Amino acid sequence: MSLFPADNGENDLFLSRTDPENPFGTHAAYSFELEGKVWPTVEHYFQAMKFTDENRQEKIRTATTPARAGKLGRKRHKSLRPDWKKVRETVMTRAVYTRCRTYPDLAQALLETGDQKIVENSNYDYFWGCGRDRRGHNGYGKVLMNVRAKLRQEQAEASEQ
């Protein structure tokens, strides 16, 4: 059984996580504090967390743009942290959630997507995106939908009190 009903995708919300104009994207200019540091974007945090070396993390955190942070995160002179494949979705979720808690208007906008399926529309990324054939994992879309569910749960618990 599919998590989402099979349809033509008309009701789905397609986005690019690298679009700096999309407030839900990782390149959107919403800074937040996490791990005792201010991160300019989700992309900066995500790329820095690929590594355990604090100097490397700081170089990525202070990159002038999210695209530069991404490029630095892809340069693997030193290897990725050994558990990266296990923790990457948790790292991304933590950053997106923290950003939403920092910016209530962003959290509200995510809540207002209702029950729409959110799809990271990447032809080339089959893990974070849907891939060219729409059969990709859609990891980033799932992160957004999971954060939305958590925000909705918190909103319901707050109204019960």
Coordinates of C-alpha atoms in Angstrom, one line a residue:
M1 CA 0.0 0.0 0.0
S2 CA 1.3 3.4 -1.0
L3 CA 1.7 6.1 1.7
F4 CA 0.2 8.6 -0.8
P5 CA -2.7 7.8 -3.1
A6 CA -1.7 7.3 -6.7
D7 CA -2.7 10.4 -8.6
N8 CA -1.3 12.6 -11.3
G9 CA 0.4 14.8 -8.8
E10 CA -1.8 17.8 -9.4
N11 CA -2.2 18.4 -5.6
D12 CA 1.4 17.8 -4.8
L13 CA 3.6 20.7 -3.8
F14 CA 6.8 20.5 -5.9
L15 CA 9.8 22.6 -4.9
S16 CA 13.5 22.8 -5.3
R17 CA 15.5 22.7 -2.1
T18 CA 18.3 24.8 -3.7
D19 CA 16.0 27.6 -4.7
P20 CA 16.9 30.6 -2.4
E21 CA 13.5 32.2 -3.2
N22 CA 11.6 29.2 -1.8
P23 CA 11.2 29.6 2.0
F24 CA 11.1 25.9 2.5
G25 CA 14.4 25.3 0.6
T26 CA 17.8 24.7 2.2
H27 CA 19.2 27.8 0.5
A28 CA 16.6 30.2 1.9
A29 CA 18.2 33.0 3.9
Y30 CA 16.7 32.1 7.4
S31 CA 19.5 31.9 9.9
F32 CA 19.0 29.9 13.1
E33 CA 21.0 28.8 16.1
L34 CA 21.9 25.2 16.7
E35 CA 24.8 23.6 18.6
G36 CA 25.8 27.0 20.0
K37 CA 26.4 28.6 16.6
V38 CA 24.4 30.7 14.2
W39 CA 23.9 29.0 10.8
P40 CA 23.1 31.3 7.8
T41 CA 21.0 28.6 6.1
V42 CA 19.9 24.9 6.5
E43 CA 22.4 24.1 3.7
H44 CA 25.3 25.5 5.7
Y45 CA 24.4 23.4 8.7
F46 CA 23.7 20.3 6.7
Q47 CA 26.9 20.4 4.8
A48 CA 29.0 21.2 7.9
M49 CA 27.5 18.2 9.8
K50 CA 29.0 15.8 7.3
F51 CA 32.3 16.2 9.1
T52 CA 33.5 15.8 12.6
D53 CA 36.5 18.2 12.2
E54 CA 35.5 21.5 13.8
N55 CA 37.7 23.6 11.6
R56 CA 36.1 22.2 8.5
Q57 CA 32.6 22.7 10.0
E58 CA 33.5 26.4 10.7
K59 CA 34.8 26.9 7.2
I60 CA 31.5 25.6 5.8
R61 CA 29.4 27.6 8.4
T62 CA 31.1 30.9 7.4
A63 CA 30.9 30.2 3.6
T64 CA 29.6 33.3 1.8
T65 CA 26.7 31.5 0.1
P66 CA 24.7 28.3 0.5
A67 CA 26.0 27.2 -2.9
R68 CA 29.6 27.7 -1.6
A69 CA 28.7 25.8 1.6
G70 CA 27.4 22.9 -0.6
K71 CA 30.6 22.9 -2.7
L72 CA 32.7 22.8 0.4
G73 CA 30.6 19.9 1.8
R74 CA 31.1 18.0 -1.4
K75 CA 34.9 18.4 -1.3
R76 CA 35.9 15.3 0.5
H77 CA 39.6 15.8 1.1
K78 CA 38.9 14.2 4.4
S79 CA 36.3 11.5 4.6
L80 CA 32.7 12.0 5.7
R81 CA 31.8 11.0 9.2
P82 CA 31.4 7.3 9.3
D83 CA 27.7 7.3 10.3
W84 CA 26.7 10.0 7.7
K85 CA 24.3 7.8 5.8
K86 CA 22.5 6.8 9.0
V87 CA 22.2 10.3 10.4
R88 CA 21.8 12.6 7.4
E89 CA 18.0 12.6 7.5
T90 CA 18.1 13.3 11.2
V91 CA 20.5 16.2 10.7
M92 CA 18.3 17.7 7.9
T93 CA 15.2 17.3 10.0
R94 CA 16.8 19.0 13.0
A95 CA 17.9 22.0 10.9
V96 CA 14.5 22.4 9.2
Y97 CA 12.6 22.0 12.5
T98 CA 14.9 24.5 14.3
R99 CA 14.4 27.0 11.5
C100 CA 10.6 26.6 11.7
R101 CA 10.7 27.1 15.5
T102 CA 12.9 30.2 15.0
Y103 CA 10.5 31.7 12.4
P104 CA 6.8 31.1 13.3
D105 CA 5.7 32.5 10.0
L106 CA 7.6 29.8 8.2
A107 CA 6.2 27.2 10.5
Q108 CA 2.7 28.5 9.8
A109 CA 3.3 28.5 6.0
L110 CA 4.4 24.8 6.3
L111 CA 1.3 24.0 8.3
E112 CA -0.9 25.7 5.7
T113 CA 0.3 23.2 3.1
G114 CA -2.3 20.9 4.8
D115 CA -1.9 17.3 3.8
Q116 CA -0.3 18.0 0.5
K117 CA 2.5 15.7 -0.5
I118 CA 5.7 17.7 -0.7
V119 CA 8.1 16.7 -3.4
E120 CA 11.7 17.8 -3.9
N121 CA 11.7 18.1 -7.6
S122 CA 15.1 17.0 -8.7
N123 CA 15.8 15.1 -11.9
Y124 CA 19.2 14.1 -10.6
D125 CA 18.9 13.4 -6.9
Y126 CA 17.2 10.1 -6.2
F127 CA 17.8 10.3 -2.4
W128 CA 16.7 13.8 -1.5
G129 CA 14.6 14.3 -4.6
C130 CA 12.1 12.4 -6.7
G131 CA 14.5 11.7 -9.6
R132 CA 13.8 12.0 -13.3
D133 CA 11.3 9.1 -13.2
R134 CA 9.6 10.3 -10.0
R135 CA 10.6 7.0 -8.2
G136 CA 13.3 8.6 -6.0
H137 CA 13.2 8.5 -2.2
N138 CA 12.1 12.2 -1.9
G139 CA 14.0 12.5 1.4
Y140 CA 13.7 16.2 1.6
G141 CA 10.0 16.2 0.9
K142 CA 9.6 13.6 3.6
V143 CA 11.6 15.8 6.0
L144 CA 9.3 18.7 5.4
M145 CA 6.2 16.6 5.8
N146 CA 7.6 15.1 9.1
V147 CA 8.4 18.5 10.4
R148 CA 4.9 19.6 9.5
A149 CA 3.4 16.7 11.4
K150 CA 5.5 17.5 14.4
L151 CA 4.4 21.2 14.3
R152 CA 0.8 20.1 13.9
Q153 CA 1.2 17.8 16.9
E154 CA 2.7 20.6 19.0
Q155 CA -0.1 22.9 18.0
A156 CA -2.7 20.4 19.0
E157 CA -1.1 19.8 22.4
A158 CA -0.8 23.6 23.0
S159 CA -4.5 24.1 22.3
E160 CA -5.4 21.3 24.7
Q161 CA -3.8 23.1 27.6

